[in-house]
């Protein structure tokens, strides 16, 4: 229990949303409150700096998406908050899913005009899988959005989670007057572009208070009274226990761009959001307050700094204390490693750190030792589980365009797939290299990076596969026979595990029925359960 004090003050979370719902804007406002940045626009301009600094990032700039996952840390009311940014583009969804394995809770931003969108749905599925506690922020109330009750109903129904309104809006669009805080019964009047703070909240004794009529006008005051009666009647008090179990999501209404409704959400967040949690491993559950250090790599990023060609592995600390220059055990490689320049992140500015505690994310310079999911410990042999590779959905054969650069191409493919950009398969019995991704854009990124970083040029040839499943069996002969018989439809992944490449759902179902002794897995997790 040595580090209890450090653990108690840490909150590690991610903001997730469909692109354009306002994630970046909200992130920026959080950083302003935390004093981590001084001016509005800093997050965006920081992005631009990043794009200009690296050729790879130029792709992002052109596409207008954020590929990189960065980590921002700031202090707020005595708490140390680690905010993990996630790419919004769906082609990089796998990256986001893995980042979600490294957080203890999330804030989900929903655009009040568009309601639940495709990415909102997908991301929430991942949260539901892990029972991650969620706070919902309904953004852009300054625009004419959907009816507030309809929005709540839509989110509950589509995302399959109970919502618990913590604030309630008074109109929207040009008639938006503010929000009523259901928790501390105060009224926050909307003013555009202000740094709203507690002093601006108008306390009211109860809803009958005539201050409401004075401030809102009789019509809107009456509307609010009716709404609140209805909402209170249905929802009652928030059960923090249900929130922590991922069953109920507190909801706030606001406008990120106008800095409205954010502070009260942040205050609630630090009051109820979970501390760093215990996590399952291949051997046992590991809890943050254990004396010995452990952590896992959830993300690897290349060339964040154009001056260095190293990669940076992002390590989530799960227990004990991470220390600079101390030897830790790299479980997969079964060797001891130490780090002389571990970094913490504030957006792109990195600071060397001496130590880190559960909940923190540390950036480790890597020259090829790490893969996604790798575990570091103080000697014990276990893997953190639940950091899966998902079965990809688009497959292409890599065709080498420059035989003189074969070695570079192979090296590049291995390193890029270690980063989790894509998965690499080798067709059974042959040498055909097949890349599997979740999105088309990733192929372009791979092609570009192979050329820029490794000097290797390649083309891709589409493959008629629909899904890759890892296959296992208690009967080694049956598995071997299956692989041989299916020939071009089987492959090995980078770790030598057998994979079945199905042409269609029909083929997949048929093979499953015809081969009851073979198990088909949709994530590669299965291979990590024992060390
Ligand atoms: P994202 O990271 O989720 O993709 O969204 P981002 O914050 O970049 O916001 C997307 C757009 O929505 C931005 O406008 C942003 O200014 C706007 N926005 C964010 N919050 C609000 C809000 O509360 N009200 C309104 N009306 N707009 C909001 P943009 O035109 O795409 O970019 P910019 O020119 O403002 O940078």
Coordinates of C-alpha atoms and ligand atoms in Angstrom, one line a residue:
X1 CA 0.0 0.0 0.0
X2 CA 3.1 2.2 -0.4
X3 CA 1.8 4.4 -3.1
X4 CA -1.8 4.8 -2.0
X5 CA -1.6 8.6 -2.0
X6 CA -0.4 8.7 -5.6
X7 CA -3.1 6.2 -6.7
X8 CA -5.9 8.1 -5.0
X9 CA -5.2 11.2 -6.9
X10 CA -5.0 9.7 -10.4
X11 CA -7.8 9.6 -12.9
X12 CA -7.0 8.2 -16.3
X13 CA -9.6 8.5 -19.1
X14 CA -10.3 9.1 -22.7
X15 CA -12.7 11.3 -24.6
X16 CA -14.4 9.5 -27.4
X17 CA -16.8 10.6 -30.1
X18 CA -17.8 10.4 -33.7
X19 CA -15.5 12.8 -35.7
X20 CA -16.7 16.4 -35.5
X21 CA -18.8 16.0 -32.4
X22 CA -16.3 18.2 -30.5
X23 CA -13.7 15.9 -28.9
X24 CA -10.8 18.2 -29.7
X25 CA -12.6 21.3 -28.5
X26 CA -13.6 19.6 -25.2
X27 CA -10.0 18.4 -24.7
X28 CA -8.8 21.9 -25.1
X29 CA -11.2 23.3 -22.5
X30 CA -10.2 20.6 -20.0
X31 CA -6.5 21.6 -20.6
X32 CA -7.4 25.2 -20.0
X33 CA -9.1 24.4 -16.8
X34 CA -6.2 22.3 -15.8
X35 CA -3.8 25.2 -16.6
X36 CA -1.9 22.9 -19.0
X37 CA -2.4 25.4 -21.8
X38 CA -3.0 29.1 -21.6
X39 CA -4.9 30.0 -24.7
X40 CA -7.8 28.6 -26.6
X41 CA -6.8 27.2 -30.0
X42 CA -3.6 25.7 -28.5
X43 CA -4.6 22.2 -29.1
X44 CA -5.5 22.8 -32.7
X45 CA -2.4 24.8 -33.4
X46 CA -0.3 22.1 -31.7
X47 CA -1.8 19.7 -34.1
X48 CA -0.7 21.8 -37.0
X49 CA 2.8 22.0 -35.7
X50 CA 2.8 18.3 -35.5
X51 CA 1.7 17.8 -39.0
X52 CA 4.3 20.2 -40.4
X53 CA 7.0 18.5 -38.4
X54 CA 6.6 15.1 -39.9
X55 CA 6.0 13.8 -43.4
X56 CA 3.9 11.0 -42.1
X57 CA 1.7 13.5 -40.3
X58 CA 1.2 15.3 -43.5
X59 CA -1.2 12.5 -44.4
X60 CA -3.2 13.4 -41.4
X61 CA -3.2 17.0 -42.3
X62 CA -4.5 16.3 -45.7
X63 CA -7.1 14.0 -44.4
X64 CA -8.0 16.2 -41.6
X65 CA -7.9 13.4 -39.1
X66 CA -5.8 12.7 -36.0
X67 CA -4.0 9.4 -36.4
X68 CA -1.8 9.7 -33.3
X69 CA -2.9 8.9 -29.9
X70 CA -1.4 11.3 -27.5
X71 CA -1.5 11.6 -23.8
X72 CA -2.1 14.8 -21.9
X73 CA -1.7 15.1 -18.2
X74 CA -2.9 18.0 -16.1
X75 CA -3.7 18.8 -12.5
X76 CA -7.1 19.9 -11.3
X77 CA -8.3 20.4 -7.8
X78 CA -5.5 18.3 -6.4
X79 CA -6.1 15.5 -8.8
X80 CA -3.7 14.3 -11.5
X81 CA -5.7 13.7 -14.7
X82 CA -4.3 11.6 -17.6
X83 CA -6.3 12.2 -20.7
X84 CA -5.6 9.8 -23.5
X85 CA -6.6 11.2 -26.9
X86 CA -7.9 8.8 -29.5
X87 CA -8.2 9.1 -33.3
X88 CA -11.7 9.8 -34.5
X89 CA -11.4 8.3 -37.9
X90 CA -13.0 4.9 -38.3
X91 CA -10.1 3.4 -40.2
X92 CA -8.1 3.8 -37.0
X93 CA -10.7 2.4 -34.8
X94 CA -8.5 -0.5 -33.7
X95 CA -6.1 2.1 -32.3
X96 CA -8.9 3.6 -30.3
X97 CA -10.1 0.3 -29.0
X98 CA -6.6 -0.5 -27.7
X99 CA -6.4 2.9 -26.1
X100 CA -9.6 2.1 -24.3
X101 CA -7.9 -0.8 -22.7
X102 CA -5.5 1.7 -21.0
X103 CA -8.1 3.9 -19.4
X104 CA -10.3 3.5 -16.4
X105 CA -13.3 5.5 -17.7
X106 CA -14.4 7.6 -20.7
X107 CA -16.3 10.7 -21.6
X108 CA -18.5 10.2 -24.6
X109 CA -19.3 13.4 -26.7
X110 CA -22.5 13.3 -28.6
X111 CA -23.4 16.1 -31.1
X112 CA -26.9 17.4 -30.1
X113 CA -27.7 18.0 -33.8
X114 CA -26.6 14.6 -35.1
X115 CA -27.3 12.4 -32.1
X116 CA -25.8 8.9 -32.1
X117 CA -23.6 8.3 -35.1
X118 CA -21.7 5.3 -36.4
X119 CA -18.5 5.7 -34.5
X120 CA -20.4 6.6 -31.3
X121 CA -22.1 3.2 -31.6
X122 CA -18.9 1.2 -32.2
X123 CA -16.9 2.9 -29.5
X124 CA -19.6 2.3 -27.0
X125 CA -19.7 -1.4 -27.9
X126 CA -16.1 -1.6 -26.8
X127 CA -16.8 0.3 -23.6
X128 CA -19.7 -2.1 -22.9
X129 CA -17.5 -5.1 -23.5
X130 CA -15.2 -3.9 -20.8
X131 CA -17.9 -2.4 -18.6
X132 CA -16.0 0.9 -18.7
X133 CA -17.7 3.7 -16.7
X134 CA -19.1 6.4 -19.1
X135 CA -20.0 10.0 -18.7
X136 CA -22.0 11.5 -21.6
X137 CA -21.5 15.1 -22.8
X138 CA -24.2 16.3 -25.2
X139 CA -22.4 19.1 -27.1
X140 CA -23.4 22.0 -29.3
X141 CA -26.5 23.0 -27.4
X142 CA -26.0 26.4 -29.0
X143 CA -27.2 24.9 -32.2
X144 CA -30.7 23.9 -33.0
X145 CA -30.4 20.3 -32.0
X146 CA -32.8 17.4 -31.4
X147 CA -35.4 17.6 -28.7
X148 CA -33.7 16.9 -25.3
X149 CA -36.0 14.1 -24.3
X150 CA -35.7 12.5 -27.8
X151 CA -31.9 12.7 -27.5
X152 CA -31.9 10.9 -24.1
X153 CA -34.1 8.2 -25.5
X154 CA -32.1 7.8 -28.7
X155 CA -28.8 7.5 -26.8
X156 CA -30.3 5.0 -24.3
X157 CA -31.8 2.9 -27.0
X158 CA -29.0 2.9 -29.5
X159 CA -26.1 2.6 -27.0
X160 CA -27.9 0.2 -24.7
X161 CA -27.1 2.2 -21.5
X162 CA -29.2 3.9 -18.9
X163 CA -28.6 7.7 -18.8
X164 CA -28.8 9.8 -15.7
X165 CA -29.2 13.6 -16.5
X166 CA -27.0 15.6 -14.1
X167 CA -27.9 18.9 -15.8
X168 CA -30.9 19.9 -17.9
X169 CA -30.9 22.3 -20.8
X170 CA -33.2 25.3 -21.2
X171 CA -33.9 25.2 -25.0
X172 CA -31.3 25.0 -27.6
X173 CA -29.9 27.0 -30.6
X174 CA -30.5 30.7 -30.5
X175 CA -33.0 30.2 -27.6
X176 CA -30.5 28.3 -25.5
X177 CA -30.6 29.9 -22.1
X178 CA -28.4 27.6 -20.1
X179 CA -28.6 24.6 -17.9
X180 CA -30.1 23.7 -14.6
X181 CA -27.8 21.6 -12.4
X182 CA -29.9 18.8 -11.0
X183 CA -27.2 17.8 -8.5
X184 CA -26.6 21.0 -6.7
X185 CA -29.8 22.8 -7.8
X186 CA -28.3 25.8 -9.4
X187 CA -28.9 27.6 -12.6
X188 CA -26.1 28.4 -15.1
X189 CA -27.0 31.0 -17.6
X190 CA -25.6 30.6 -21.1
X191 CA -23.1 33.3 -22.3
X192 CA -21.1 32.5 -25.3
X193 CA -17.3 32.2 -25.1
X194 CA -16.9 32.7 -21.4
X195 CA -14.9 30.8 -18.9
X196 CA -18.0 30.0 -16.8
X197 CA -17.1 29.2 -13.3
X198 CA -18.8 28.5 -10.0
X199 CA -19.4 32.1 -9.1
X200 CA -21.6 32.4 -12.2
X201 CA -24.0 29.8 -11.0
X202 CA -27.2 31.1 -9.6
X203 CA -28.2 29.2 -6.5
X204 CA -31.9 28.6 -6.0
X205 CA -33.6 27.3 -3.0
X206 CA -36.1 25.3 -5.0
X207 CA -37.7 25.2 -8.4
X208 CA -40.5 27.5 -7.2
X209 CA -37.9 30.2 -6.6
X210 CA -39.0 33.4 -8.5
X211 CA -35.4 33.9 -9.6
X212 CA -36.1 31.4 -12.3
X213 CA -38.9 33.6 -13.7
X214 CA -36.8 36.7 -13.5
X215 CA -33.8 35.1 -15.2
X216 CA -35.5 32.9 -17.8
X217 CA -38.9 34.5 -18.3
X218 CA -42.1 32.9 -17.2
X219 CA -42.5 30.6 -20.2
X220 CA -39.1 29.0 -20.0
X221 CA -39.2 28.9 -16.2
X222 CA -42.5 26.9 -16.4
X223 CA -41.0 24.6 -19.1
X224 CA -37.9 24.0 -16.9
X225 CA -40.1 23.2 -13.9
X226 CA -42.1 20.7 -15.9
X227 CA -39.0 19.1 -17.4
X228 CA -37.2 18.8 -14.0
X229 CA -40.3 17.3 -12.4
X230 CA -40.4 14.7 -15.1
X231 CA -36.6 14.0 -15.1
X232 CA -36.4 13.8 -11.2
X233 CA -39.4 11.5 -11.1
X234 CA -37.8 9.1 -13.5
X235 CA -34.2 9.2 -12.4
X236 CA -33.9 10.1 -8.7
X237 CA -30.4 10.2 -7.3
X238 CA -27.4 9.0 -9.3
X239 CA -26.1 5.6 -8.2
X240 CA -22.3 6.0 -8.3
X241 CA -22.1 2.2 -7.9
X242 CA -24.1 1.7 -11.1
X243 CA -21.9 4.3 -12.9
X244 CA -18.8 2.5 -11.8
X245 CA -20.2 -0.8 -13.0
X246 CA -20.8 0.8 -16.5
X247 CA -24.5 0.4 -16.2
X248 CA -25.6 4.1 -15.8
X249 CA -24.0 7.0 -17.5
X250 CA -24.4 10.5 -16.0
X251 CA -25.3 13.1 -18.7
X252 CA -24.3 16.7 -19.1
X253 CA -25.5 19.2 -21.6
X254 CA -23.3 22.1 -22.8
X255 CA -21.4 23.7 -25.5
X256 CA -17.7 22.9 -25.7
X257 CA -16.8 25.8 -28.0
X258 CA -18.4 28.2 -25.6
X259 CA -16.8 26.6 -22.6
X260 CA -20.3 26.0 -21.2
X261 CA -21.3 23.1 -19.0
X262 CA -17.8 21.8 -18.9
X263 CA -16.5 22.8 -15.5
X264 CA -19.5 21.2 -13.8
X265 CA -18.8 18.0 -15.7
X266 CA -15.1 18.1 -14.8
X267 CA -16.0 18.6 -11.1
X268 CA -18.4 15.7 -11.2
X269 CA -15.8 13.6 -13.1
X270 CA -13.2 14.0 -10.4
X271 CA -15.8 13.3 -7.7
X272 CA -17.0 10.0 -9.2
X273 CA -14.6 8.7 -11.8
X274 CA -12.8 5.5 -10.9
X275 CA -9.2 5.5 -9.5
X276 CA -6.8 3.2 -11.3
X277 CA -8.4 -0.2 -11.2
X278 CA -7.2 -3.8 -10.7
X279 CA -6.6 -5.6 -14.0
X280 CA -6.8 -9.2 -15.1
X281 CA -3.6 -11.0 -16.2
X282 CA -2.8 -14.5 -17.4
X283 CA -1.9 -15.5 -13.8
X284 CA -4.0 -13.5 -11.4
X285 CA -5.6 -10.1 -10.9
X286 CA -3.0 -7.3 -10.4
X287 CA -4.0 -4.3 -8.3
X288 CA -2.5 -0.8 -8.4
X289 CA -1.6 -0.8 -4.7
X290 CA 0.8 -3.8 -5.0
X291 CA 4.4 -2.8 -4.1
X292 CA 5.9 -4.3 -7.3
X293 CA 5.7 -2.5 -10.6
X294 CA 3.8 -3.8 -13.6
X295 CA 2.5 -2.3 -16.8
X296 CA 1.6 -3.0 -20.4
X297 CA 2.2 -1.5 -23.8
X298 CA -1.0 -0.4 -25.5
X299 CA 0.3 1.7 -28.4
X300 CA 3.5 2.1 -30.4
X301 CA 4.1 5.2 -32.4
X302 CA 6.9 5.8 -34.8
X303 CA 8.7 9.1 -35.4
X304 CA 6.7 11.4 -33.2
X305 CA 9.9 13.4 -33.2
X306 CA 11.2 13.8 -36.8
X307 CA 14.8 14.2 -35.4
X308 CA 14.7 10.7 -34.0
X309 CA 13.8 7.6 -35.9
X310 CA 13.0 5.6 -32.8
X311 CA 9.6 4.5 -31.9
X312 CA 7.8 5.3 -28.7
X313 CA 6.0 2.6 -26.9
X314 CA 3.1 3.9 -24.6
X315 CA 3.1 2.0 -21.4
X316 CA 0.2 2.1 -18.9
X317 CA 1.5 1.6 -15.3
X318 CA -0.8 -0.8 -13.5
X319 CA 0.9 -1.4 -10.2
X320 CA 3.8 -0.3 -8.0
X321 CA 6.2 2.4 -9.1
X322 CA 7.9 2.8 -12.5
X323 CA 11.4 4.1 -12.1
X324 CA 13.9 5.6 -14.6
X325 CA 17.0 3.4 -15.1
X326 CA 15.7 0.5 -13.0
X327 CA 15.7 -2.9 -14.7
X328 CA 12.3 -4.4 -15.4
X329 CA 11.3 -7.8 -16.8
X330 CA 10.1 -7.9 -20.4
X331 CA 7.9 -11.0 -20.1
X332 CA 7.6 -11.9 -23.8
X333 CA 11.3 -11.6 -24.5
X334 CA 12.3 -13.0 -21.1
X335 CA 14.9 -10.3 -20.6
X336 CA 15.5 -7.4 -18.4
X337 CA 15.3 -3.9 -19.8
X338 CA 15.7 -0.4 -18.4
X339 CA 14.9 3.0 -19.7
X340 CA 17.1 6.1 -19.3
X341 CA 14.7 8.6 -20.9
X342 CA 11.1 7.7 -20.1
X343 CA 8.7 10.4 -21.0
X344 CA 5.4 11.8 -19.9
X345 CA 3.4 13.7 -22.4
X346 CA 1.8 17.1 -22.5
X347 CA 0.4 17.0 -26.0
X348 CA 3.6 17.0 -28.0
X349 CA 6.0 18.4 -25.4
X350 CA 7.7 15.6 -23.6
X351 CA 9.3 15.6 -20.2
X352 CA 11.7 13.1 -18.9
X353 CA 10.4 11.6 -15.7
X354 CA 12.0 9.8 -12.8
X355 CA 9.0 7.8 -11.7
X356 CA 5.4 7.0 -12.5
X357 CA 2.5 5.5 -10.7
X358 CA -0.6 3.4 -11.5
X359 CA -2.8 5.2 -13.9
X360 CA 0.1 7.1 -15.6
X361 CA 1.2 6.5 -19.1
X362 CA 4.9 6.5 -19.8
X363 CA 6.5 6.9 -23.2
X364 CA 9.5 4.5 -23.7
X365 CA 12.0 4.9 -26.5
X366 CA 12.0 1.6 -28.4
X367 CA 14.3 0.3 -31.0
X368 CA 12.2 -2.7 -31.8
X369 CA 11.8 -4.5 -28.5
X370 CA 8.1 -3.9 -28.1
X371 CA 4.8 -5.1 -29.5
X372 CA 1.4 -4.1 -28.6
X373 CA 0.3 -6.0 -25.5
X374 CA 3.8 -6.5 -24.1
X375 CA 4.0 -6.7 -20.3
X376 CA 6.8 -5.4 -18.0
X377 CA 7.0 -6.5 -14.4
X378 CA 9.5 -6.7 -11.6
X379 CA 10.2 -10.3 -12.3
X380 CA 6.9 -12.1 -12.3
X381 CA 5.8 -13.9 -15.4
X382 CA 2.3 -12.8 -16.5
X383 CA 0.6 -11.0 -19.4
X384 CA -2.1 -8.4 -19.0
X385 CA -5.1 -9.8 -20.8
X386 CA -7.8 -8.0 -22.7
X387 CA -5.5 -6.2 -25.2
X388 CA -6.6 -8.0 -28.3
X389 CA -5.8 -7.9 -31.9
X390 CA -9.1 -7.8 -33.7
X391 CA -9.8 -9.8 -36.8
X392 CA -9.2 -7.5 -39.8
X393 CA -11.7 -7.0 -42.5
X394 CA -9.7 -5.9 -45.6
X395 CA -6.9 -8.0 -47.0
X396 CA -4.3 -7.2 -49.5
X397 CA -1.2 -9.0 -50.8
X398 CA 2.0 -7.0 -50.6
X399 CA 3.8 -6.9 -54.0
X400 CA 7.4 -5.8 -53.8
X401 CA 8.1 -3.2 -56.5
X402 CA 11.8 -3.0 -55.9
X403 CA 13.6 -6.3 -55.5
X404 CA 16.8 -4.5 -54.4
X405 CA 14.9 -3.4 -51.3
X406 CA 13.4 -6.7 -50.2
X407 CA 15.1 -6.7 -46.8
X408 CA 13.9 -3.1 -46.1
X409 CA 10.4 -4.1 -47.1
X410 CA 10.4 -7.0 -44.8
X411 CA 11.8 -5.1 -41.9
X412 CA 9.4 -2.2 -42.5
X413 CA 6.4 -4.6 -42.6
X414 CA 7.5 -6.3 -39.4
X415 CA 8.0 -3.0 -37.5
X416 CA 4.8 -1.4 -38.8
X417 CA 2.8 -4.4 -37.8
X418 CA 4.4 -4.5 -34.4
X419 CA 3.0 -1.0 -34.0
X420 CA -0.4 -2.4 -34.6
X421 CA -1.0 -0.4 -37.8
X422 CA -2.1 -3.6 -39.4
X423 CA -1.7 -7.4 -39.2
X424 CA 0.7 -9.4 -41.3
X425 CA -0.1 -12.9 -42.4
X426 CA 2.0 -15.4 -44.4
X427 CA -0.1 -17.7 -46.6
X428 CA 0.3 -21.4 -45.6
X429 CA 2.9 -23.3 -47.6
X430 CA 3.8 -20.3 -49.6
X431 CA 5.5 -17.0 -49.1
X432 CA 2.7 -14.6 -50.0
X433 CA 2.5 -11.8 -47.5
X434 CA -1.0 -10.6 -46.8
X435 CA -1.8 -7.5 -44.8
X436 CA -5.1 -7.2 -42.9
X437 CA -6.5 -3.9 -41.8
X438 CA -9.8 -2.6 -40.5
X439 CA -9.8 0.4 -42.9
X440 CA -8.6 1.3 -46.4
X441 CA -6.7 4.4 -45.2
X442 CA -4.3 2.2 -43.3
X443 CA -3.0 0.7 -46.5
X444 CA -2.1 4.2 -47.8
X445 CA -0.4 5.0 -44.5
X446 CA 1.6 1.7 -44.7
X447 CA 2.6 2.3 -48.3
X448 CA 3.6 5.9 -47.6
X449 CA 5.6 5.0 -44.5
X450 CA 7.4 2.0 -46.1
X451 CA 8.7 4.4 -48.7
X452 CA 9.5 7.3 -46.4
X453 CA 10.9 5.4 -43.5
X454 CA 12.4 2.3 -45.1
X455 CA 12.9 3.2 -48.7
X456 CA 10.8 0.3 -49.8
X457 CA 8.1 0.6 -52.4
X458 CA 5.3 -1.8 -52.7
X459 CA 1.8 -2.2 -54.2
X460 CA -1.2 -4.0 -52.9
X461 CA -3.3 -6.6 -54.6
X462 CA -6.8 -7.1 -53.2
X463 CA -7.5 -10.5 -51.7
X464 CA -11.0 -12.0 -51.7
X465 CA -11.2 -12.5 -48.0
X466 CA -13.8 -11.3 -45.6
X467 CA -12.5 -12.2 -42.2
X468 CA -9.4 -13.7 -40.5
X469 CA -10.0 -16.0 -37.6
X470 CA -7.4 -17.6 -35.4
X471 CA -7.9 -21.3 -35.2
X472 CA -7.0 -23.7 -32.4
X473 CA -7.7 -27.3 -31.6
X474 CA -7.0 -29.9 -28.9
X475 CA -6.3 -32.3 -31.8
X476 CA -3.1 -31.1 -33.4
X477 CA -3.4 -33.5 -36.3
X478 CA -6.9 -32.2 -37.2
X479 CA -5.6 -28.6 -37.1
X480 CA -2.7 -29.5 -39.3
X481 CA -4.9 -31.4 -41.8
X482 CA -7.3 -28.5 -41.9
X483 CA -4.5 -26.0 -42.7
X484 CA -3.1 -28.3 -45.4
X485 CA -6.4 -29.0 -47.0
X486 CA -7.5 -25.3 -47.0
X487 CA -4.2 -24.2 -48.4
X488 CA -4.6 -20.7 -49.7
X489 CA -7.3 -20.0 -47.1
X490 CA -4.9 -20.5 -44.2
X491 CA -2.0 -18.5 -43.1
X492 CA 0.2 -17.9 -40.1
X493 CA 0.3 -14.6 -38.2
X494 CA 3.5 -13.0 -37.1
X495 CA 3.8 -15.2 -34.1
X496 CA 3.3 -18.4 -36.1
X497 CA -0.3 -18.9 -35.0
X498 CA -2.6 -20.4 -37.6
X499 CA -5.3 -18.3 -39.1
X500 CA -8.2 -19.2 -41.4
X501 CA -9.0 -16.6 -44.1
X502 CA -12.7 -16.9 -44.9
X503 CA -14.0 -15.7 -48.3
X504 CA -17.5 -15.0 -46.9
X505 CA -19.7 -15.4 -43.9
X506 CA -21.2 -18.5 -45.5
X507 CA -17.7 -20.2 -45.9
X508 CA -16.9 -19.3 -42.3
X509 CA -20.1 -20.8 -41.0
X510 CA -19.8 -23.9 -43.1
X511 CA -16.2 -24.5 -41.9
X512 CA -17.3 -24.1 -38.4
X513 CA -20.0 -26.6 -38.8
X514 CA -17.9 -29.1 -40.7
X515 CA -15.0 -28.9 -38.3
X516 CA -16.4 -29.1 -34.7
X517 CA -13.0 -30.0 -33.3
X518 CA -11.5 -26.7 -34.5
X519 CA -12.2 -23.5 -32.6
X520 CA -12.5 -20.2 -34.5
X521 CA -11.5 -17.0 -32.6
X522 CA -12.1 -13.5 -33.6
X523 CA -9.4 -11.9 -31.5
X524 CA -5.8 -13.1 -31.0
X525 CA -6.2 -13.0 -27.2
X526 CA -6.6 -16.7 -27.0
X527 CA -2.8 -17.2 -27.5
X528 CA -1.9 -15.0 -24.6
X529 CA -3.8 -16.7 -21.9
X530 CA -0.8 -18.7 -20.7
X531 CA 2.8 -17.8 -20.6
Ligands
LIG1 P1 -13.7 16.4 -33.1 O1 -12.4 16.5 -32.4 O2 -14.7 15.5 -32.4 O3 -13.5 15.9 -34.5 O4 -14.4 17.8 -33.2 P2 -13.8 19.3 -33.0 O5 -13.6 19.6 -31.6 O6 -12.7 19.5 -34.0 O7 -15.1 20.1 -33.4 C1 -15.7 19.9 -34.7 C2 -16.3 21.2 -35.1 O8 -17.4 21.5 -34.2 C3 -15.4 22.4 -35.0 O9 -15.8 23.3 -36.0 C4 -15.7 23.0 -33.7 O10 -15.4 24.4 -33.6 C5 -17.2 22.8 -33.6 N1 -17.7 22.8 -32.2 C6 -17.2 22.2 -31.2 N2 -18.0 22.4 -30.1 C7 -19.0 23.2 -30.5 C8 -20.2 23.8 -29.8 O11 -20.4 23.6 -28.6 N3 -21.0 24.5 -30.6 C9 -20.8 24.7 -32.0 N4 -21.7 25.4 -32.6 N5 -19.7 24.2 -32.6 C10 -18.9 23.4 -31.9 P3 -15.0 23.4 -37.4 O12 -15.7 24.5 -38.2 O13 -14.9 22.1 -38.0 O14 -13.6 23.8 -37.0 P4 -13.0 25.2 -36.5 O15 -12.9 26.0 -37.7 O16 -13.9 25.7 -35.5 O17 -11.7 24.8 -35.9

